[in-house]
Amino acid sequence: MKKGIAASKGYAIGHVFVKTTNEVKITETKIDDIDAEKARLKNAVESSRKQLTAIKEKAEKEIGADKAAVFESHIMLLDDPEFTGAMETGVETNSVNAEKAVSDVIDMYAAIFEGMEDEYMKERGADVKDVGKRVIANLSGNADGGMENLEENTVIVAHDLTPSDTAQLDKTKVIGFLTNIGGRTSHSAIMARTLEIPAVVGLNDITESVKNGDFIIVDGAEGFAIINPDEATVKEYTEKKKKYEEEKEELKKLINHETVTKAGKRVEVCGNIGKAKDVDTVLANGGDGVGLFRTEFLYMDRDSMPTEDEQFEAYKYVTEKMGKKPVVIRTLDIGGDKKLPYLPLPEEMNPFLGFRAIRLCLGRKDIFKVQLRALLRASVFGNLKIMFPMISSIGEFLEAKEVLKECMGELKAEGKAYNEKIDTGIMVEIPAAAVMADELAKHVDFFSIGTNDLIQYTIAADRMNENVSYLYNPMHPAVLRLIKMTIEAAHKEGKWCGMCGEMAGDEKAIPTLVEYGLDEFSMSASSILNAKKYIMNN
Ligand code: PEP
Ligand code: MG
């Protein structure tokens, strides 16, 4: 049995196909006919572009435009004359074969990205390598990665699966995948969850531990791979798989079901989204609304700030799609572990305690106002509410509202419509806000408890540090007290209180949250139905 990181829930029982063709060995050869070699390179780049365009179109249809956007960025790399020009220069100046020239340029670009502090930028190194491997594979006339003739019930085992590999996976044949590297937030893991293919990543040397045709079990819930299991284990997992699928099917009955607790309280179960298009999955899973739109994702994966109009379109899309259902949009929560390549900020000793979220927005009102104007303009299309992150005092909330009022004044003067009575609330994710909830409740329209941060600040245990993860406990009595205080404070002022941290979908926490009287639970779309079931049983 091998332990890795559980990347996508579910179980797969099938046969191994080891994808080895990604590991192309590059040998350097001296070239006499430079022009012919440059033409060969040009052809390979052209073929790569054609393949990527086809993959992008397929991905757009199957997994949505936002997730397919990664292929657009691959195509853009190939369109960048500096990038491909450097390859040609390599052939010319060193008189080497195109494979070697491509490999050198890829190594150089990937090293630059991978040397960056920011996790997101680091991962762009993988994109560069992905494009490079494709060009090299085309040079050798083998771009399909050996995956064209797969049999049914195949579990792909690979060092890493690139986004283009993942998007091309034929779901009628591939039932799961396992990789040596990667984390829960790597592109392949995100795609696996979108495609609902069970997957385990970060298994270190799984490619060395199996061979083609081996029988294997993928446990995407616990993050295990079991190689050539005995009969009893196969039986056990066949049962688990059957049960999991039955439960999933059974849960679908709850899609249009109101969520009422045993005590008769009606609660809302909503979805957290990062991109406008994610709203479709929230609706497909019977979400009562959007409880958290992490708008910082609109600012990532690009090289300049999104304009007011771009943001307006995204907020309008979500709000219109949800109709009468509430859409809570959180203002920019950048800083901490989330950085923007085009917004240089000073290095900080403690980024999570630093210049982030509302602090940054109040310090950079030029950036803040663009977003608030876009939100206000979108507010006439449905039930949009604005939420400010990382509020630690009443003063900060009132200052944010002042800026909002200023934007309202501007829009009015420009004759642009907005909802004058728009609800504004805060994330309660700093213990100071929870302690002061009775005062804050007098000013806000709602609270949403951000337990991901609230837990780390209450227990002083970094949410990203696995060495202190044993301390990071949602059920710590101090955390529970703060949650209870916040809910009670909201209710005392006649306001509602939600929760948009991971804890809201946690089966172990739900009974306590129901008991405390939480009004709204917001989580990733795929957890909604399961949470509904647990809430109704409590
Ligand atoms: C939280 O802190 O609980 C939260 C929902 O916000 P994020 O995970 O984006 O910090
Ligand atoms: Mg937070």
CSV table of C-alpha atoms in Angstrom, one decimal, residues 254 259-263 265-270 288 504-507 510-511 513-514 518-523 527-538:
chain,number,residue,atom,x,y,z
A,254,LEU,CA,-31.7,16.3,-2.0
A,259,THR,CA,-32.7,22.0,4.3
A,260,VAL,CA,-34.5,21.8,7.6
A,261,THR,CA,-32.9,20.7,10.9
A,262,LYS,CA,-34.6,18.2,13.3
A,263,ALA,CA,-35.7,21.2,15.4
A,265,LYS,CA,-35.1,25.5,11.5
A,266,ARG,CA,-34.7,26.2,7.8
A,267,VAL,CA,-31.0,26.8,6.9
A,268,GLU,CA,-29.3,27.7,3.7
A,269,VAL,CA,-26.6,25.5,2.2
A,270,CYS,CA,-24.5,27.5,-0.3
A,288,ASP,CA,-29.3,27.8,-2.1
A,504,ALA,CA,-19.1,24.4,7.4
A,505,GLY,CA,-19.0,21.1,5.3
A,506,ASP,CA,-17.3,19.1,8.0
A,507,GLU,CA,-19.5,16.1,9.1
A,510,ILE,CA,-22.2,20.1,11.6
A,511,PRO,CA,-24.1,18.8,14.7
A,513,LEU,CA,-23.1,24.2,14.3
A,514,VAL,CA,-26.7,23.2,14.0
A,518,LEU,CA,-25.9,28.8,12.3
A,519,ASP,CA,-28.2,30.1,9.5
A,520,GLU,CA,-26.1,29.5,6.4
A,521,PHE,CA,-23.4,26.9,5.6
A,522,SER,CA,-21.2,27.6,2.6
A,523,MET,CA,-18.7,25.1,1.1
A,527,SER,CA,-19.8,18.9,-0.6
A,528,ILE,CA,-23.3,20.6,-0.6
A,529,LEU,CA,-25.5,17.5,-0.8
A,530,ASN,CA,-23.6,15.6,1.8
A,531,ALA,CA,-23.8,18.6,4.2
A,532,LYS,CA,-27.5,18.9,3.5
A,533,LYS,CA,-27.9,15.3,4.6
A,534,TYR,CA,-26.0,15.8,7.9
A,535,ILE,CA,-27.8,19.1,8.7
A,536,MET,CA,-31.2,17.4,8.2
A,537,ASN,CA,-30.2,14.6,10.6
A,538,ASN,CA,-29.3,17.0,13.4
